[in-house]
Amino acid sequence: QVQLVESGGGLVQAGGSLRLSCAVSGRTFGSYAMGWFRQAAGEDRSFVAGITWKGDYTEYEDSVKGRFTVSRDNHKDTVYLQMNSLKPDDTAVYYCAQSGGLRIGIWPHEYNYWGQGTMVSVSS
């Protein structure tokens, strides 16, 4: 059974930083693209960032480009999301997800497995 467990969320002031981690077990981690999504209260879940299985290509949602960095360590079966210069609009529950294949998808239905989510709150 595949399990994804996020950690690293919390409360931070605007301009601050957080690093989210997502540990994956139960499936060959290195063979699939990984993604980060977020869901603010009352909104749909939306794509934040993604990384190919080799870690050689990444994609970002426009509002986080230059502030967030996605990376992965296939030896540790873990994917990370470094978030800098946080803004109140970044407040949401953040989810990591494992794709069904090698490419990065931007839609939730392209991902087969999800973590339970970790809350990120940014105060002004």
Coordinates of C-alpha atoms in Angstrom, one line a residue:
Q1 CA 0.0 0.0 0.0
V2 CA 1.4 3.4 -1.0
Q3 CA 1.6 6.0 1.7
L4 CA 2.6 9.7 1.4
V5 CA 3.2 11.6 4.6
E6 CA 3.8 15.4 4.5
S7 CA 5.4 17.4 7.2
G8 CA 6.8 20.9 7.8
G9 CA 3.7 23.0 7.7
G10 CA 3.0 25.7 10.3
L11 CA 2.4 29.3 11.0
V12 CA 4.8 31.9 9.6
Q13 CA 4.8 35.7 9.1
A14 CA 4.7 37.1 5.6
G15 CA 8.2 37.1 4.1
G16 CA 9.2 34.0 6.0
S17 CA 10.1 30.5 4.8
L18 CA 9.0 26.9 5.3
R19 CA 10.2 23.6 4.0
L20 CA 7.7 20.9 3.4
S21 CA 8.7 17.3 3.1
C22 CA 6.8 14.3 1.7
A23 CA 8.0 10.8 2.5
V24 CA 6.7 8.0 0.2
S25 CA 6.6 4.3 1.0
G26 CA 5.1 1.2 -0.6
R27 CA 5.9 2.0 -4.2
T28 CA 9.0 2.5 -6.3
F29 CA 9.5 6.2 -5.6
G30 CA 12.0 6.9 -8.3
S31 CA 9.8 5.8 -11.2
Y32 CA 7.1 8.5 -11.0
A33 CA 6.8 12.2 -11.2
M34 CA 5.8 14.0 -8.0
G35 CA 3.6 17.0 -7.5
W36 CA 2.6 19.5 -4.8
F37 CA -0.9 21.0 -4.7
R38 CA -2.6 23.3 -2.3
Q39 CA -6.2 24.0 -1.3
A40 CA -7.3 27.1 0.3
A41 CA -10.6 27.3 2.2
G42 CA -13.5 27.3 -0.2
E43 CA -11.4 26.8 -3.2
D44 CA -10.5 23.9 -5.5
R45 CA -7.2 22.0 -5.1
S46 CA -4.6 23.5 -7.5
F47 CA -1.2 22.7 -8.8
V48 CA 1.8 24.4 -7.1
A49 CA 4.9 22.5 -8.4
G50 CA 6.0 19.3 -9.9
I51 CA 9.2 17.4 -10.6
T52 CA 10.1 14.5 -12.9
W53 CA 11.3 11.2 -11.6
K54 CA 14.9 12.0 -12.4
G55 CA 14.6 15.4 -10.9
D56 CA 15.9 17.0 -14.1
Y57 CA 12.8 19.0 -14.9
T58 CA 10.4 21.0 -12.7
E59 CA 7.3 23.1 -13.3
Y60 CA 5.7 25.8 -11.2
E61 CA 2.4 27.7 -11.0
D62 CA 3.1 31.3 -12.0
S63 CA 2.4 32.8 -8.6
V64 CA 5.2 30.8 -6.9
K65 CA 7.9 31.0 -9.5
G66 CA 11.0 32.4 -8.1
R67 CA 9.8 31.8 -4.5
F68 CA 9.2 28.1 -4.3
T69 CA 11.6 25.3 -5.2
V70 CA 10.7 21.6 -5.6
S71 CA 13.3 18.9 -5.2
R72 CA 13.5 15.2 -4.5
D73 CA 15.9 12.7 -3.0
N74 CA 15.3 9.3 -4.6
H75 CA 17.6 7.6 -2.1
K76 CA 15.4 8.8 0.8
D77 CA 12.1 8.5 -1.2
T78 CA 11.3 12.0 -0.2
V79 CA 10.2 15.1 -2.1
Y80 CA 10.6 18.6 -0.8
L81 CA 9.0 22.0 -1.3
Q82 CA 11.1 25.0 -0.2
M83 CA 8.9 28.0 0.2
N84 CA 10.5 31.5 0.5
S85 CA 9.0 35.0 0.6
L86 CA 5.7 33.6 1.8
K87 CA 2.6 35.7 1.3
P88 CA -0.8 35.5 3.0
D89 CA -2.2 34.3 -0.3
D90 CA -0.1 31.1 0.1
T91 CA -2.2 30.1 3.1
A92 CA -3.7 26.7 2.3
V93 CA -3.5 23.0 3.0
Y94 CA -0.6 21.6 1.0
Y95 CA -0.6 18.1 -0.5
C96 CA 2.0 16.0 -2.1
A97 CA 1.0 13.5 -4.8
Q98 CA 2.5 10.8 -6.9
S99 CA 1.8 10.7 -10.6
G100 CA 0.7 7.7 -12.5
G101 CA 3.7 8.1 -14.8
L102 CA 6.9 10.0 -15.7
R103 CA 5.5 13.3 -16.7
I104 CA 4.4 16.2 -14.5
G105 CA 0.7 16.8 -14.6
I106 CA -1.0 19.9 -13.4
W107 CA -4.4 18.4 -12.7
P108 CA -5.3 16.4 -9.6
H109 CA -6.8 13.5 -11.7
E110 CA -3.3 12.8 -13.1
Y111 CA -2.1 11.7 -9.7
N112 CA -2.9 8.4 -8.2
Y113 CA -1.7 8.7 -4.6
W114 CA -2.0 11.6 -2.1
G115 CA -0.8 12.5 1.3
Q116 CA -3.1 13.7 4.1
G117 CA -2.0 17.4 3.7
T118 CA -0.2 19.8 5.9
M119 CA -1.5 23.3 6.8
V120 CA 0.5 26.4 5.9
S121 CA -0.7 29.6 7.4
V122 CA 1.0 33.0 6.5
S123 CA 0.1 36.0 8.6
S124 CA 0.3 39.6 7.4

